[in-house]
Coordinates of C-alpha atoms in Angstrom, one line a residue:
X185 CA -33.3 -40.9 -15.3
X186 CA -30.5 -39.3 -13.0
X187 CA -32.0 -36.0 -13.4
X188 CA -35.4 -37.0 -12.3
X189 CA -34.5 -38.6 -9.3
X190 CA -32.4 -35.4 -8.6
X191 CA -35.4 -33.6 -8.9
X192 CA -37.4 -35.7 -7.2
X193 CA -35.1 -35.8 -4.0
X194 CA -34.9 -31.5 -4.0
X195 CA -38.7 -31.4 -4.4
X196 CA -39.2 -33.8 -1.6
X197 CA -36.5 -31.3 0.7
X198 CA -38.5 -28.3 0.0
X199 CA -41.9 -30.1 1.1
X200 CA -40.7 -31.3 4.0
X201 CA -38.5 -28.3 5.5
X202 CA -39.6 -24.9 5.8
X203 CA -36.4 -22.3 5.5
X204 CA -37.0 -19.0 7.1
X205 CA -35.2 -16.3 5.0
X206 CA -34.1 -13.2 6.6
X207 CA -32.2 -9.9 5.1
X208 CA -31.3 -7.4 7.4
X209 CA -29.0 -4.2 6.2
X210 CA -25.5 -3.8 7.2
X211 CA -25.3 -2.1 10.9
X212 CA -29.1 -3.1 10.8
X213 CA -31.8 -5.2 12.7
X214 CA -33.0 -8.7 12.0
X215 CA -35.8 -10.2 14.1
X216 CA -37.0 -13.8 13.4
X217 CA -40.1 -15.3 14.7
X218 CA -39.8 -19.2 16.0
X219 CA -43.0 -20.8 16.2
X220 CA -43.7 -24.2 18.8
X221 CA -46.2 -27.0 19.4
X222 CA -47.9 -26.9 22.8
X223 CA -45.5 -29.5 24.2
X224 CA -42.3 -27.0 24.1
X225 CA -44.1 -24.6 26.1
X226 CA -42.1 -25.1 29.5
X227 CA -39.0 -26.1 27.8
X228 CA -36.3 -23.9 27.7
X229 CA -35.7 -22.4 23.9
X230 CA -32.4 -21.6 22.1
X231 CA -31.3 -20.0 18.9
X232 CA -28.2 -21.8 17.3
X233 CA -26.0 -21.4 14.6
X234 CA -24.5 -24.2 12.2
X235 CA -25.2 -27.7 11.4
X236 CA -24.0 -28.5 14.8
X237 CA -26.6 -26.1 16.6
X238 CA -24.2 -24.1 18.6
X239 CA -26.3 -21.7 20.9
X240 CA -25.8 -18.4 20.8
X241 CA -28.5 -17.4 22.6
X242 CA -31.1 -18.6 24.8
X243 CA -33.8 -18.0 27.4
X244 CA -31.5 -20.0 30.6
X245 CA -30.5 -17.9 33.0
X246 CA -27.5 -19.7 33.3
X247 CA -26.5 -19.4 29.9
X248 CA -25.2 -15.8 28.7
X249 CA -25.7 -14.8 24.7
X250 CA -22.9 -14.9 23.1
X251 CA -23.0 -11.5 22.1
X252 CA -24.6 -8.4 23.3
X253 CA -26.0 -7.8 19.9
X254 CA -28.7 -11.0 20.6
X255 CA -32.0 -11.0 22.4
X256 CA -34.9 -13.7 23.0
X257 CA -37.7 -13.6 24.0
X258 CA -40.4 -16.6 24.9
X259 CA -44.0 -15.5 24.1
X260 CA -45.6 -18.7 25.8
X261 CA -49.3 -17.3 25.2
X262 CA -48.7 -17.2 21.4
X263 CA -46.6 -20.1 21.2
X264 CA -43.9 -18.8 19.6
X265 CA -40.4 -17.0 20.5
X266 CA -38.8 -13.9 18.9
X267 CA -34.9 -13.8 18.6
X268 CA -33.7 -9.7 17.7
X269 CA -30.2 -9.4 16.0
X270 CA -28.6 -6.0 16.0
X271 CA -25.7 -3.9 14.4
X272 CA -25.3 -6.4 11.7
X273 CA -22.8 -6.9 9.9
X274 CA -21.4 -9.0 6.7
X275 CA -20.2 -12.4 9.1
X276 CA -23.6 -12.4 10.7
X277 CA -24.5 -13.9 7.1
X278 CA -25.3 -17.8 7.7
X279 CA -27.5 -20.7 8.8
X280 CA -29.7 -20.7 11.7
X281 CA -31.8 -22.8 13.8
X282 CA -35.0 -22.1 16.1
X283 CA -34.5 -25.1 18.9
X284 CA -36.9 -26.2 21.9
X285 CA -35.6 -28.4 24.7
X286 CA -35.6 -32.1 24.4
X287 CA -37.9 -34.6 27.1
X288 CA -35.1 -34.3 29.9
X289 CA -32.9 -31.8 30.5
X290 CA -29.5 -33.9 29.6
X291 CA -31.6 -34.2 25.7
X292 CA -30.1 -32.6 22.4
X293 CA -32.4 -29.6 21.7
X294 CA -35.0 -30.6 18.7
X295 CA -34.9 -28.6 16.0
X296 CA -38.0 -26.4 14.8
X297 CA -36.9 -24.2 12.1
X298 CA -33.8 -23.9 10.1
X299 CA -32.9 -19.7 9.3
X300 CA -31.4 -18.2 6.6
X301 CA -30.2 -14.4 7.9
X302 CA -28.8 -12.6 5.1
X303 CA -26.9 -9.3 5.2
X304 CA -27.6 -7.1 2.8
X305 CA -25.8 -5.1 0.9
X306 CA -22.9 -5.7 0.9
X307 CA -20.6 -2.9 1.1
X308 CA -16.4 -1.7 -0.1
X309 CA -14.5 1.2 -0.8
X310 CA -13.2 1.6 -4.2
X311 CA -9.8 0.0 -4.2
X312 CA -10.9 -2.6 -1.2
X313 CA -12.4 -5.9 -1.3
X314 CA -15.9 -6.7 -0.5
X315 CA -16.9 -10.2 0.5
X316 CA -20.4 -11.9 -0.6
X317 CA -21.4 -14.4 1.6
X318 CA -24.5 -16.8 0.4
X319 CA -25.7 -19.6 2.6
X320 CA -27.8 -22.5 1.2
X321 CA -29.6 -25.5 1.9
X322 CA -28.8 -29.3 3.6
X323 CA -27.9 -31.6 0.5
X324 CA -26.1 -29.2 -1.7
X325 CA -22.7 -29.5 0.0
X326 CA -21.1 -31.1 -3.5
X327 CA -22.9 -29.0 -6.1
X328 CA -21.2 -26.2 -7.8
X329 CA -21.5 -22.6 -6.8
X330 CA -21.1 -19.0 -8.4
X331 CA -21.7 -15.8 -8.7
X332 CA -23.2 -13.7 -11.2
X333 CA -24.0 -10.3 -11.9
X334 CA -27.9 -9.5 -12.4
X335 CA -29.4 -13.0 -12.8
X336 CA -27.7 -16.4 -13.4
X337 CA -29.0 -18.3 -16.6
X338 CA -29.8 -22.1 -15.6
X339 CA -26.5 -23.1 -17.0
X340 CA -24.3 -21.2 -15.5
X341 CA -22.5 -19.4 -18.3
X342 CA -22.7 -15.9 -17.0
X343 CA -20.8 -16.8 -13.6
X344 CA -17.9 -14.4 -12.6
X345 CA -17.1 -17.6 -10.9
X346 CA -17.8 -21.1 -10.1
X347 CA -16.5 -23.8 -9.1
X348 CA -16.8 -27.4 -10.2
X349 CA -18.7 -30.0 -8.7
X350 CA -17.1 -31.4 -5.6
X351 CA -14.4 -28.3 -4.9
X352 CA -14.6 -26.1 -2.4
X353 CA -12.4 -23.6 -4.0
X354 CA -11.6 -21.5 -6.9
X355 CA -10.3 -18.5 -8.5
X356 CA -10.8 -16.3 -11.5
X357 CA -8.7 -13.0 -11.7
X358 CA -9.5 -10.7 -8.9
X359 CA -12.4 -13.0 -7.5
X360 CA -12.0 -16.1 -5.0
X361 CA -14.2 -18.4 -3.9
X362 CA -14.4 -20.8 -1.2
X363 CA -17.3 -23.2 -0.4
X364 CA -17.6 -24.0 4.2
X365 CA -19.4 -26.9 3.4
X366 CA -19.6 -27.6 7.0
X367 CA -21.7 -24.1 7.9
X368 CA -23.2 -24.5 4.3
X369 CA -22.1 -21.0 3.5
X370 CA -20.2 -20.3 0.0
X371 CA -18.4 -16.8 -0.3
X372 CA -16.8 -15.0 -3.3
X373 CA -14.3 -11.9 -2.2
X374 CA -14.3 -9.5 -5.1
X375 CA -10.7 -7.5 -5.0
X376 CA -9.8 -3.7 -6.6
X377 CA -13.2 -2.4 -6.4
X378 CA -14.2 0.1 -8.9
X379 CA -17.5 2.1 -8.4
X380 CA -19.1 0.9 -11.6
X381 CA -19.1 -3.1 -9.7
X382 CA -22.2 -1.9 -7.9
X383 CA -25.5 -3.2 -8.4
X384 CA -27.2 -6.4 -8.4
X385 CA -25.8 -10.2 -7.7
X386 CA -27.0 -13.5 -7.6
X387 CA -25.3 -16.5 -5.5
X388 CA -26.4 -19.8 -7.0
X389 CA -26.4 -23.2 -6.7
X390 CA -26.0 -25.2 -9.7
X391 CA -27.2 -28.3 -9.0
X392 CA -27.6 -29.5 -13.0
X393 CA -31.8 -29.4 -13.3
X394 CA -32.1 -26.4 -11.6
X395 CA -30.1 -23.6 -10.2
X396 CA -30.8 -22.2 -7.1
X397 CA -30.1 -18.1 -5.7
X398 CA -30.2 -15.8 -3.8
X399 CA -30.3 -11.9 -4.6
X400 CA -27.3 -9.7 -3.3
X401 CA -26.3 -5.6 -4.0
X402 CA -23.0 -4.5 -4.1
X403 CA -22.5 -0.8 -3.2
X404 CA -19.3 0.5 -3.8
X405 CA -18.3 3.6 -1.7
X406 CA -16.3 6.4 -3.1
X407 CA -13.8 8.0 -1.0
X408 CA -13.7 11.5 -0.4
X409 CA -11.4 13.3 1.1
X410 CA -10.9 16.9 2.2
X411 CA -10.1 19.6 4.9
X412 CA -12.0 21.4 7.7
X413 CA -13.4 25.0 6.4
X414 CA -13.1 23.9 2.5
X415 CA -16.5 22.9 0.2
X416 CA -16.5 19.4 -1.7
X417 CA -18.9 18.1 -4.2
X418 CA -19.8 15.2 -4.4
X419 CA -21.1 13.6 -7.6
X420 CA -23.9 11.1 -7.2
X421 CA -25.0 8.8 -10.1
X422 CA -28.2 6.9 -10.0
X423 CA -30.6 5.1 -13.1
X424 CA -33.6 7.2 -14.1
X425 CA -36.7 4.9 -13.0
X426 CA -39.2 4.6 -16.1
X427 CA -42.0 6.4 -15.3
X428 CA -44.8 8.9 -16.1
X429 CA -44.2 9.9 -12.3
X430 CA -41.2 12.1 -11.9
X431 CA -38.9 10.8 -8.7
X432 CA -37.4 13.5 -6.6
X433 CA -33.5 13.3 -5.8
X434 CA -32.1 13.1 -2.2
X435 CA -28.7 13.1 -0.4
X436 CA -28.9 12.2 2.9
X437 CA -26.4 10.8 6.1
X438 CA -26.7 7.5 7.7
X439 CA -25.2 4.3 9.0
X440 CA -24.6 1.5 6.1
X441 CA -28.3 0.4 6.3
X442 CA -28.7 3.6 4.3
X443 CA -31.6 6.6 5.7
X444 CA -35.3 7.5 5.8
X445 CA -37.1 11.0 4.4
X446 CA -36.3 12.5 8.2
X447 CA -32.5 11.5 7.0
X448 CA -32.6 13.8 4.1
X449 CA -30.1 17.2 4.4
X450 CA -31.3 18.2 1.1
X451 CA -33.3 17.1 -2.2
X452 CA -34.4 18.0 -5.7
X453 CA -37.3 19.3 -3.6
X454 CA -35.8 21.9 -1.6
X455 CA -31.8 22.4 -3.8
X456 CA -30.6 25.0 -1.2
X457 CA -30.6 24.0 2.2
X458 CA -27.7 26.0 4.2
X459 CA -24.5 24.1 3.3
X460 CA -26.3 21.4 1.3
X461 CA -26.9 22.7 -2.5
X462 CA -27.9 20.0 -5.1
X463 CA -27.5 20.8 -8.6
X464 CA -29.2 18.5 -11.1
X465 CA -26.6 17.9 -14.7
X466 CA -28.7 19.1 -17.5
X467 CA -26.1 18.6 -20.1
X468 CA -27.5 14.3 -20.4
X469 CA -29.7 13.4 -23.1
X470 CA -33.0 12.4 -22.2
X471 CA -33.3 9.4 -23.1
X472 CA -30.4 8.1 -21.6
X473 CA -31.3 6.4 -17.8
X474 CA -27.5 6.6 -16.5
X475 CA -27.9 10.0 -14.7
X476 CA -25.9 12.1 -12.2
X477 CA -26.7 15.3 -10.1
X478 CA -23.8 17.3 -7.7
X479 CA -24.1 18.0 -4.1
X480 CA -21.8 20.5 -2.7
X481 CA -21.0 20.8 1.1
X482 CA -19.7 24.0 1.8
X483 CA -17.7 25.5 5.4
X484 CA -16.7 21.4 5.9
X485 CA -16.4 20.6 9.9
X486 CA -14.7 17.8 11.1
X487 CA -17.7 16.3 12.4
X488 CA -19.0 16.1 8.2
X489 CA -16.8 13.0 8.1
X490 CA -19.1 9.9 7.6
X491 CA -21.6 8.0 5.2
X492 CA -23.5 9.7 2.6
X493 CA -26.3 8.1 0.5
X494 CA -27.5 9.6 -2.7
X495 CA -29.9 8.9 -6.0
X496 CA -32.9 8.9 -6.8
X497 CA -36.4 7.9 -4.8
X498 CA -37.4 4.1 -5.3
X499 CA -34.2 4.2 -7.9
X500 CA -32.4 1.0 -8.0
X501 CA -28.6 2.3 -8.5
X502 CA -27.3 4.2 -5.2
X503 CA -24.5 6.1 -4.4
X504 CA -22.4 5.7 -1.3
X505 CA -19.9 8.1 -0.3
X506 CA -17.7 8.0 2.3
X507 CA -16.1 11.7 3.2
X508 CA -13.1 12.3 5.4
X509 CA -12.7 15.6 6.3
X510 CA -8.9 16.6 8.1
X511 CA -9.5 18.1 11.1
X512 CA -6.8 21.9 10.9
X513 CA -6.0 24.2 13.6
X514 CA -7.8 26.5 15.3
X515 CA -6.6 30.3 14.7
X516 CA -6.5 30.2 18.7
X517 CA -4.2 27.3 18.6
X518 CA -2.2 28.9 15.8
X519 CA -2.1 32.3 17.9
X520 CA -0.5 30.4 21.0
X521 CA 2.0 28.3 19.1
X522 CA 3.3 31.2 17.3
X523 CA 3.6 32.8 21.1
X524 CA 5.5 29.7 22.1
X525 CA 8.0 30.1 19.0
X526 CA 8.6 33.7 19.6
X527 CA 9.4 33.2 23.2
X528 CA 11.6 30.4 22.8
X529 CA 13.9 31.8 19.8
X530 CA 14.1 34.8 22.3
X531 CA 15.3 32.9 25.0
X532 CA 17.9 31.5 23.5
X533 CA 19.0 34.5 21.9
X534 CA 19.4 36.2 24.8
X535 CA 21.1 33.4 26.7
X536 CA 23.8 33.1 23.9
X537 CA 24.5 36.8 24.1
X538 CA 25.0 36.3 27.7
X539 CA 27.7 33.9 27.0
X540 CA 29.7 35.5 24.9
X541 CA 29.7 38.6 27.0
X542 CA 30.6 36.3 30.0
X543 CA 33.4 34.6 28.0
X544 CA 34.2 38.2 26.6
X545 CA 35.3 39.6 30.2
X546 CA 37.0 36.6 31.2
X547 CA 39.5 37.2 28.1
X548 CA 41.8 40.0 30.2
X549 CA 42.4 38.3 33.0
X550 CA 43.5 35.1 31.2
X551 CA 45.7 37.1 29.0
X552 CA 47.8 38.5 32.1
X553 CA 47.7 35.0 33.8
X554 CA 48.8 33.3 30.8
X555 CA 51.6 35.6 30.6
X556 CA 52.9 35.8 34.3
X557 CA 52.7 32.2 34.7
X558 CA 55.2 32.2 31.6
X559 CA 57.6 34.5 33.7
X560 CA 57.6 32.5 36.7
X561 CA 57.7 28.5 36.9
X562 CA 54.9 27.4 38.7
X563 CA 56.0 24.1 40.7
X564 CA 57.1 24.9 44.3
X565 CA 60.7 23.2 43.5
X566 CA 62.5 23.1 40.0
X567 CA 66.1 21.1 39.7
X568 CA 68.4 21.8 37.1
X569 CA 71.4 19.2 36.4
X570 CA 74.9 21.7 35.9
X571 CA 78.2 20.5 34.9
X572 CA 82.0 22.1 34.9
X573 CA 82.8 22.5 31.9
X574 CA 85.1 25.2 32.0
X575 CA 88.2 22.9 32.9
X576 CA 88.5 20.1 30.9
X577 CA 91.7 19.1 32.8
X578 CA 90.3 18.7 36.2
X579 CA 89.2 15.7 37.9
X580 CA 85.1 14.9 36.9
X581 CA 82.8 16.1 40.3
X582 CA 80.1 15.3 41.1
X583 CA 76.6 16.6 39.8
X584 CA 75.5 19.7 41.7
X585 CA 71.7 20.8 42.2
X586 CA 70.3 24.5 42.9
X587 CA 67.5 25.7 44.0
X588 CA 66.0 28.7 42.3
X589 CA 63.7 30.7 44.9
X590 CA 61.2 33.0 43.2
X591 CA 61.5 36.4 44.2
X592 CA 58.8 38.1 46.3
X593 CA 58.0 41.0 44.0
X594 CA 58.0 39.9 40.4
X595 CA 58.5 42.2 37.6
X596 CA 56.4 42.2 34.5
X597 CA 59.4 42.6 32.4
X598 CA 60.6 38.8 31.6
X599 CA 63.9 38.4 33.5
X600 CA 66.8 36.1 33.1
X601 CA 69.2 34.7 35.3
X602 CA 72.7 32.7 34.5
X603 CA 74.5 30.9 37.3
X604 CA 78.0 30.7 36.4
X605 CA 80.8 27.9 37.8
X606 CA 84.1 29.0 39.4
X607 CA 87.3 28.4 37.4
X608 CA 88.4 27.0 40.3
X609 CA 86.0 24.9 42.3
X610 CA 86.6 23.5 45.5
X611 CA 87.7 19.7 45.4
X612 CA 83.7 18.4 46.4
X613 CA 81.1 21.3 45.6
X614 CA 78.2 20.5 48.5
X615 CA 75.9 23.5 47.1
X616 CA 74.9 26.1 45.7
X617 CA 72.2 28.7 46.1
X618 CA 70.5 31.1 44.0
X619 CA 68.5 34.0 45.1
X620 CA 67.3 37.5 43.6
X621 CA 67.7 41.0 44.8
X622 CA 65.0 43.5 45.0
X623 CA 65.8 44.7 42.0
X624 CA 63.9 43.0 38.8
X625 CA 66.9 42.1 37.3
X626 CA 69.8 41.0 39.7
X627 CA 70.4 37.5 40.9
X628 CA 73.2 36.4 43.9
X629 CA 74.3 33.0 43.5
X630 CA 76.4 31.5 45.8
X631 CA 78.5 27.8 46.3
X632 CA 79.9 26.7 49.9
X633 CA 82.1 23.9 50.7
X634 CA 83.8 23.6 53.9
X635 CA 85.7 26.6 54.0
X636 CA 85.4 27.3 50.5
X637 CA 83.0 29.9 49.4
X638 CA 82.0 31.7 46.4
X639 CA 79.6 34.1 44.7
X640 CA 78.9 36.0 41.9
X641 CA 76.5 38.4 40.5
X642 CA 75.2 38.5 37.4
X643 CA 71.9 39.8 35.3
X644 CA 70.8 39.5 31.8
X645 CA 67.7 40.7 30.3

């Protein structure tokens, strides 16, 4: 009985409101067409997001877009307004609403159309994380949601993950889930990424009569990574499509919303196309649909670095390849740094040779400095304390100082010079003074007292 008034209650949802689905590729455009009765012709119209209708964008001059990415547009002829989305990406994923004006300008906006704007596929690089995002309808807030690969039985069983009845969270190994009740959006964010994840997903609502989804892709991107003026191949796998027809192969560049014929740099059509050359692998069996084919970029330029889409035409398993080519060095940039080097090292080669010979010549003149300054004292006056010592018997003096004047025309012979005491000194010695001949070797010295005078002569070398 619980079951049928379950049923009952989501039948009677889906009679009475019409959900607008749209799918738009990653970096892609989405436009959605809002249709209007006659009496929202002069109102004002708004596209909102959320439960709580929060205008993004709107046809008010007052009233900027939230983003640059969003247009509208009022067709009031045709009764109907047309709301373009561009570069999209995974968090555009989410509920909409087309909205008219209320009666008076003070009004809440009434509601016309609720919008479903999916992003897809959903794209990761092997190693990242990529993040599903799957929004669903008003009145499944508490049922339990999950994720399958390929297509979800009616119970459930195949889920990656789920999560029970009333949660909002949960966790199985490398996947998470968490359930914005509020935006009515669930999201599962798949971790370590290995190329063989992509391919087909379903989100679904389990709601215990029925289950309820919505079809996603993962594509997986392989990295690859090499320098400027090397080749890299590429390996591109894709399932054989079962038919009498045979399907060409193509590997073309574009954005993440993948590429057109136009887009093609080379195909199993045309295998050689200047540095594109596609090589088909012959050594599969025949009956085996996983297949693979090479594509080899030769002379890489930095500019190669970007998306790359490969497989087979109207083929449901892709390849996406994201190549990184290191940008080297010029051999002009090479030539002038090695210039640079050279010059330098000489530089200061030749300014340390300068140096030593500087400090080379300076060596004689120190040597002859250093040894006439060890002659001759330097300081201007030079006291030396003397005591008589030669007479123990007399009376003590007092201490007596000389002066030793240097004379005017050293010799380069080291010299010296002894002054002697008198045996007999007068009674108070005033002074005495020392001075040297012109010869390099004599010395005069000389003590006066009062009447009292001596002097002596002396030279030892």
């Amino acid at each position: 009985m619980k079951n049928l008034i379950v049923l009952l209650i989501y039948l009677i949802s889906c009679y009475c409101k019409v959900i607008k689905k749209e799918t738009g590729p990653p970096a892609g455009v989405v436009t959605i067409k809002c249709p209007y009765d006659a009496q929202y012709v002069d109102r004002h119209k708004y596209f909102c997001r959320g439960t709580g209708c929060d205008i993004i964008v709107s046809d008010e001059e007052s009233r900027q877009p939230t983003s640059q990415r969003l247009n509208l547009t009022d067709h009031k002829q045709d009764r109907d307004f047309l709301v373009t989305m561009t570069n999209l990406t995974g968090e555009d994923t989410g509920v909409y609403w087309c909205a008219a004006g209320g009666a008076s300008p003070s009004d809440t906006p009434d509601l016309l159309m609720e919008v479903h704007i999916q992003v897809n596929p959903v794209i990761g690089d092997v190693g990242d994380s990529a993040t599903f995002r799957c929004p669903y309808a008003e009145g499944y807030q508490n049922y339990s949601k999950c994720l399958c690969k390929g297509t979800c039985d009616n119970s459930g069983t195949n889920c990656l993950i789920k999560s029970e009845q009333g949660q909002t969270q949960a966790k199985n190994g490398n996947e998470t889930l968490y359930d914005d009740t509020a935006a009515r959006v669930f999201s599962v964010t798949v971790r370590g990424l290995k190329a063989e994840y992509s391919g087909k997903y379903s989100c679904a609502v389990i709601t215990g009569v029925n289950i309820v989804t919505t079809e996603q892709e993962l594509l997986v991107r392989e990295v690859v990574v090499s320098d400027e003026g090397k080749s890299v191949i590429i390996t591109c796998k894709y399932q054989k499509v079962q038919t009498s027809e045979t399907k060409f192969k193509y590997f073309c560049r574009a954005k993440d919303a993948g590429c057109k014929f136009e887009d093609f740099l080379v195909s199993s059509l045309a295998p050689n196309q200047g540095r594109y050359i596609l090589k088909e692998d012959k050594n599969l069996q025949p009956e085996s649909s996983a297949r693979t084919f090479n594509v080899t970029i030769t002379d890489l330029r930095a500019e190669d670095s970007g998306i790359y889409w490969c497989g087979e035409v109207e083929g449901e398993r892709k390849t996406v390849v994201r190549l990184e080519v290191n940008k080297g060095s010029s051999p002009m940039i090479l030539s002038v740094s090695l210039i640079v080097v050279v010059v330098v090292v000489a530089t200061a080669v030749f300014l340390l040779y300068r140096h030593k010979r500087n400090r080379t010549q300076e060596l004689p003149s120190n040597d002859t400095n250093t040894r006439r300054n060890s002659q001759v004292p330097q300081p201007d006056c030079m006291y030396e304390e003397i005591k008589d010592t030669h007479n123990p018997s007399l009376p003590e003096t007092n201490t007596v100082y000389a002066t030793a004047q240097l004379p005017t025309m050293p010799s380069d012979d080291l010299t010296y010079s002894t002054a002697t005491l008198p045996t007999n000194p007068c009674t108070d010695m005033g002074y005495s003074a020392v001075s040297f001949g012109e010869g390099p070797n004599t010395a005069a010295i000389a003590f006066r007292q009062g009447n009292c005078e001596y002097s002596r002569t002396s030279s030892d070398q």
